[in-house]
Coordinates of C-alpha atoms in Angstrom, one line a residue:
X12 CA 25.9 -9.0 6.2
X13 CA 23.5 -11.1 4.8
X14 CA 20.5 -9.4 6.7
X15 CA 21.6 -6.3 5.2
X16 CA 21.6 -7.8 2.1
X17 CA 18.0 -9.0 2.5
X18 CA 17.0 -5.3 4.0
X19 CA 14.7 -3.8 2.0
X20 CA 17.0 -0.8 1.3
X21 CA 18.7 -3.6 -1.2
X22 CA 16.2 -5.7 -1.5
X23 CA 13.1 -3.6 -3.1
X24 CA 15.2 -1.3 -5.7
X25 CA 17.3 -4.5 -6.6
X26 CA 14.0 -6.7 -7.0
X27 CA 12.9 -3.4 -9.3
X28 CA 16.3 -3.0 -11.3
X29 CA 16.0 -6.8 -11.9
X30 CA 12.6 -6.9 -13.6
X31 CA 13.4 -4.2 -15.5
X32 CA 16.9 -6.1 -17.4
X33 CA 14.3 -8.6 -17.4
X34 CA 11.4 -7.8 -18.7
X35 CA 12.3 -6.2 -22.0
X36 CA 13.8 -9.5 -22.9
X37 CA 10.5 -11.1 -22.4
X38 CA 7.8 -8.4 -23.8
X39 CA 10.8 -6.6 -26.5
X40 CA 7.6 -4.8 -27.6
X41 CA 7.0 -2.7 -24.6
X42 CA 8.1 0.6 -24.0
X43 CA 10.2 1.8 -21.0
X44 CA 6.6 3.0 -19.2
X45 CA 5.6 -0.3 -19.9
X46 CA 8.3 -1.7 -18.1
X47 CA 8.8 0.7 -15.2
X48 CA 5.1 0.2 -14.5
X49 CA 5.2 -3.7 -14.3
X50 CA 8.6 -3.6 -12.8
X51 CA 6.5 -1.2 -9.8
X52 CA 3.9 -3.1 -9.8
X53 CA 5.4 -6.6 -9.0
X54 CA 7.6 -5.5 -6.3
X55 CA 4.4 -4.0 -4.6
X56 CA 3.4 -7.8 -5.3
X57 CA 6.1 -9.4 -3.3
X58 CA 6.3 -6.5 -0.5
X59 CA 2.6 -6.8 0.0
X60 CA 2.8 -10.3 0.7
X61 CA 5.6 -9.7 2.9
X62 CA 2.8 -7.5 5.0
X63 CA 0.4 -9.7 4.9
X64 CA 2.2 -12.6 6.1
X65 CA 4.0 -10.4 9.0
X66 CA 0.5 -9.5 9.8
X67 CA -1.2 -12.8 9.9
X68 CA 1.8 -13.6 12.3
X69 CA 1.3 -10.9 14.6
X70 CA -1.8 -11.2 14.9
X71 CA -2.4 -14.5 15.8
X72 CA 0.3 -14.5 18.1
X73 CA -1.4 -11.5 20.3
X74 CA -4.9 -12.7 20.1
X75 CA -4.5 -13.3 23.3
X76 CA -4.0 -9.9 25.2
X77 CA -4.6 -7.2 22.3
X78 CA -2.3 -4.8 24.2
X79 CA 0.4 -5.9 26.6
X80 CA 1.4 -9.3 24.3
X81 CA 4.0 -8.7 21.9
X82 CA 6.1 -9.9 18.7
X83 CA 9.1 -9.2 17.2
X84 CA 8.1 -8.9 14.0
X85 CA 5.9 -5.8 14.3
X86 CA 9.0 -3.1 15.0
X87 CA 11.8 -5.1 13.4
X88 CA 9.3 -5.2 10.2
X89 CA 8.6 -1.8 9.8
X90 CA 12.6 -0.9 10.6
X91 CA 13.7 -3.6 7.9
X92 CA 11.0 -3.7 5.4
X93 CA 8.4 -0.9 6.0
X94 CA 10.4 2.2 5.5
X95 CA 12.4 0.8 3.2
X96 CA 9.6 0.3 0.9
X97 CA 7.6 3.4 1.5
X98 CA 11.0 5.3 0.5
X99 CA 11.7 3.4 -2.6
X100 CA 8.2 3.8 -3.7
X101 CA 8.1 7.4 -4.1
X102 CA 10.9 6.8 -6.1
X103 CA 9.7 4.3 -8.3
X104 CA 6.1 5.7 -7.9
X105 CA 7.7 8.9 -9.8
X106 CA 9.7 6.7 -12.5
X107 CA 6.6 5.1 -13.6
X108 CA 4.9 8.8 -13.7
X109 CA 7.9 10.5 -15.8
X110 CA 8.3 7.6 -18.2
X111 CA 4.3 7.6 -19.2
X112 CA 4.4 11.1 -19.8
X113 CA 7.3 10.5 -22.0
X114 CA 6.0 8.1 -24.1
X115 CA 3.0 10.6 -24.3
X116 CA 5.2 12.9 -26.3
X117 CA 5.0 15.8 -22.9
X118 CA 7.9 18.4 -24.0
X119 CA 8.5 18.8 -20.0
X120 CA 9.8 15.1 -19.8
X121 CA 12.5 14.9 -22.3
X122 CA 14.8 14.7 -18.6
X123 CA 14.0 15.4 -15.2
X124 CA 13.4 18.5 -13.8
X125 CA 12.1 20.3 -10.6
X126 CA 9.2 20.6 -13.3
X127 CA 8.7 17.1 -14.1
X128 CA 8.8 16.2 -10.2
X129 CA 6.6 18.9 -9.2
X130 CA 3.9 17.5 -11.9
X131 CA 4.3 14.3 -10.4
X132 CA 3.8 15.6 -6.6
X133 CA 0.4 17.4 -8.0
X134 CA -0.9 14.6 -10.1
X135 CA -0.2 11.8 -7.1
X136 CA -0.8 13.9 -4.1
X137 CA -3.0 12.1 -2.4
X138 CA -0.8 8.9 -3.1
X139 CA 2.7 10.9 -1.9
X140 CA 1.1 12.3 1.1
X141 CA -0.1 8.8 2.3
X142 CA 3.3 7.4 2.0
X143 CA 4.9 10.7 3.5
X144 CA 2.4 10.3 7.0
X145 CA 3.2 6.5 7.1
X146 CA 6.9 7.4 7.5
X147 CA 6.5 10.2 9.7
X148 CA 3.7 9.0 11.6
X149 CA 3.9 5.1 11.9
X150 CA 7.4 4.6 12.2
X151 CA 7.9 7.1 15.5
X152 CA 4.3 5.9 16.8
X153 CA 5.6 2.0 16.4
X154 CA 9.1 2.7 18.0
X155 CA 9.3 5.2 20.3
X156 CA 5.3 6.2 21.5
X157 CA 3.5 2.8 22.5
X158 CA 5.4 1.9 25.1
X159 CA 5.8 -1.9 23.9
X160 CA 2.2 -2.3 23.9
X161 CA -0.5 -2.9 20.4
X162 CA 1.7 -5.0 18.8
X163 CA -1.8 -6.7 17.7
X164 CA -2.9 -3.3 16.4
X165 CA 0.3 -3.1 14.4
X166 CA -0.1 -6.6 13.0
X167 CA -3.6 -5.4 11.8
X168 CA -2.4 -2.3 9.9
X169 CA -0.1 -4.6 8.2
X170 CA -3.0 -6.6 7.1
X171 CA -4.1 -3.2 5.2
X172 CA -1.8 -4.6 2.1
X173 CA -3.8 -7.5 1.6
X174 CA -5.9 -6.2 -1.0
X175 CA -2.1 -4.4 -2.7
X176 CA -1.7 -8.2 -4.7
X177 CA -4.6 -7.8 -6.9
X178 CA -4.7 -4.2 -7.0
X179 CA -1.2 -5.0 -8.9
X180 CA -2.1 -8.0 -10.0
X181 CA -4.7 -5.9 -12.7
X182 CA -2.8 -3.4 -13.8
X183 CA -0.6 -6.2 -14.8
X184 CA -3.6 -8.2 -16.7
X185 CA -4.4 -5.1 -18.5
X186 CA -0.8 -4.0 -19.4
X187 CA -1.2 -7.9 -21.1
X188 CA -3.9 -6.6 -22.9
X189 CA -6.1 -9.5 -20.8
X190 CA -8.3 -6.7 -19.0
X191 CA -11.5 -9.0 -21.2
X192 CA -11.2 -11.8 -19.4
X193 CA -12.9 -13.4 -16.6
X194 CA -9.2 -13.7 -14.4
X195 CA -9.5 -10.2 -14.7
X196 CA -13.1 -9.6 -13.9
X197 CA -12.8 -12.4 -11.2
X198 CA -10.1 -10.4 -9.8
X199 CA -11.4 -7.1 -9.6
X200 CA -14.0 -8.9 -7.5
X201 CA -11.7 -9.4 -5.4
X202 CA -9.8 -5.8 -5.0
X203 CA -13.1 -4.8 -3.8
X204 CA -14.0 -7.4 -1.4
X205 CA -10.0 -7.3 0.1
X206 CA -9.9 -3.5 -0.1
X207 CA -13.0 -3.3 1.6
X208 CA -12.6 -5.8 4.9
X209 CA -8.8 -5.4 5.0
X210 CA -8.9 -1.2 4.8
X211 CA -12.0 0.3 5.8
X212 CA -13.5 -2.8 7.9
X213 CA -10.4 -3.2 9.7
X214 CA -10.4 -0.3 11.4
X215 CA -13.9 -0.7 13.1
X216 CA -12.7 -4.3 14.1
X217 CA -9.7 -2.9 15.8
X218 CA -11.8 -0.1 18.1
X219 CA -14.2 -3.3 18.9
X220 CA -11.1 -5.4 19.9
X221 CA -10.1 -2.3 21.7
X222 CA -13.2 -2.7 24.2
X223 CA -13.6 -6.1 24.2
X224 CA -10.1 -5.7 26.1
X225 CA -11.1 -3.1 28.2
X226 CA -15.0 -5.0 28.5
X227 CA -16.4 -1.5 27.5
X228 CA -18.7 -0.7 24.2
X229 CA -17.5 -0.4 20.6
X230 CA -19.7 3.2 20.6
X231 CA -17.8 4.9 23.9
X232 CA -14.4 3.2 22.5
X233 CA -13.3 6.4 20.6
X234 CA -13.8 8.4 24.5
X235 CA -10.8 6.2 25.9
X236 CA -8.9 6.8 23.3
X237 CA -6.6 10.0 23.0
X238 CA -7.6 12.5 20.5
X239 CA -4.4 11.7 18.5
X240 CA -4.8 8.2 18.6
X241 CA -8.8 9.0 16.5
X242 CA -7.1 11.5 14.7
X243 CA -4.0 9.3 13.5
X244 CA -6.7 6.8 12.8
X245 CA -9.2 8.8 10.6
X246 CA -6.4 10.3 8.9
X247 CA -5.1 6.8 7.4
X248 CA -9.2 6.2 6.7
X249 CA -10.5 8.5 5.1
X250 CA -8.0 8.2 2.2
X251 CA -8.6 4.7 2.2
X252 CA -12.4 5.5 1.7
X253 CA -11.9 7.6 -1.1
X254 CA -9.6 5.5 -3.0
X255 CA -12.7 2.6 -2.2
X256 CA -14.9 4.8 -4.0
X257 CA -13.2 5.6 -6.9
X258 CA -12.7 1.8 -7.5
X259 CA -16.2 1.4 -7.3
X260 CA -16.8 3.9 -9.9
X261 CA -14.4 2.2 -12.2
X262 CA -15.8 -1.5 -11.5
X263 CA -19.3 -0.1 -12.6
X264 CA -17.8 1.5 -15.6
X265 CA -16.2 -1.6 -16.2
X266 CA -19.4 -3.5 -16.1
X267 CA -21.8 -0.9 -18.1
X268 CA -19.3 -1.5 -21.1
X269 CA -19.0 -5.4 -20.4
X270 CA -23.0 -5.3 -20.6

């Protein structure tokens, strides 16, 4: 019972409900987007420190043999906590969309509709598809396709949420109205530096640990592997890369009107 209880099907949307009772007592100036969007925003906190710490467990616990050593946590994570969260995060993904373009005064959004979704599908595609091919994709692939081998691989895509905390962490600052300050400034710094190593550096680093296994070079790595194996790969890249480039834009924007 109680590791149903502390499944993320409970424990995400009840971590969510509870900072939103909670947070209008505290900021009783905000309005509902205001509070759906920090309520988001610090669950993504806590779950991505969840990941991150499963992550660093995994993978220092298969350092050893990248392919054949194994840990618990890397399928009983994804079952209990992974999904979970991917699924509530449409959800809440969607809540924080419909409630901004309420307070916006959008005629469509005075209650929810096949419309209002359907604007939020087109707006976030990119974001809705990503979560979409981590369910379909990485919960089969860690389960049922790797015949209990890469748990040090799976440890490592878990480590992709370590830049999540300060990516959340800033959208909180500037909902304070604290976006001028140098916590702020110090941590955009930092969404770059994470988001860089932890998702589009990663992913090199794997292939490399991939032939240092198998003693064969990081250039002829992508020939051992199967084609859906590079595909699977580039597919969660090249997302990642875009979403790195856009922050870039905005961190140079943020500096030009700083200077």
């Amino acid at each position: 019972m109680l590791q149903v209880l502390l499944s993320g099907a409970v424990l995400f949307p009840g971590l969510f409900l509870a900072f939103r009772g909670i947070l209008p007592c505290v900021f009783k100036l905000w309005s509902d987007a205001d509070v759906v969007l920090v309520s988001e925003r610090l669950v993504s906190f806590i779950h991505a420190v969840m990941a991150t710490t499963a992550g660093v467990i995994i993978v220092s616990s298969c350092w050893g043999n990248v392919i054949n050593d194994r840990n618990w946590l890397a399928p009983h994570f994804v079952i209990w906590y992974g999904v979970p969260y991917m699924t509530y995060d449409i959800f809440a993904m969607y809540l924080s969309h419909y409630h901004r373009f309420q307070v916006k005064g959008h005629e469509e959004y005075k209650q929810h509709s096949l419309r209002t979704i359907n604007s939020f599908v087109r707006r976030e595609f990119l974001l809705v598809l990503h979560h979409i091919a981590l369910l379909t994709i990485l919960l089969p692939v860690t389960l049922f396709f790797r015949d209990d081998q890469g748990d040090f691989f799976i440890g490592c895509l878990f480590l992709t949420e370590v830049s999540t905390p300060f990516v959340s962490l800033g959208k909180i600052l500037i909902q304070l109205g604290l976006q001028d300050c140098w916590l702020h400034k110090a941590n955009g710094g930092m969404v770059l530096l994470t988001f860089f190593m932890c998702r589009i550096a990663l992913f090199p680093f794997m292939y490399w640990m991939f032939g240092c296994h198998y003693n064969i070079p990081f250039y002829s790595v992508p020939f051992h592997l199967s084609l859906s194996t590079n595909v699977g790969n580039f597919c969660i890249l090249a997302p990642q890369v875009y979403w790195f480039i856009l922050l870039c834009r905005k961190g140079y924007r943020l500096y030009q009107r700083s200077q």
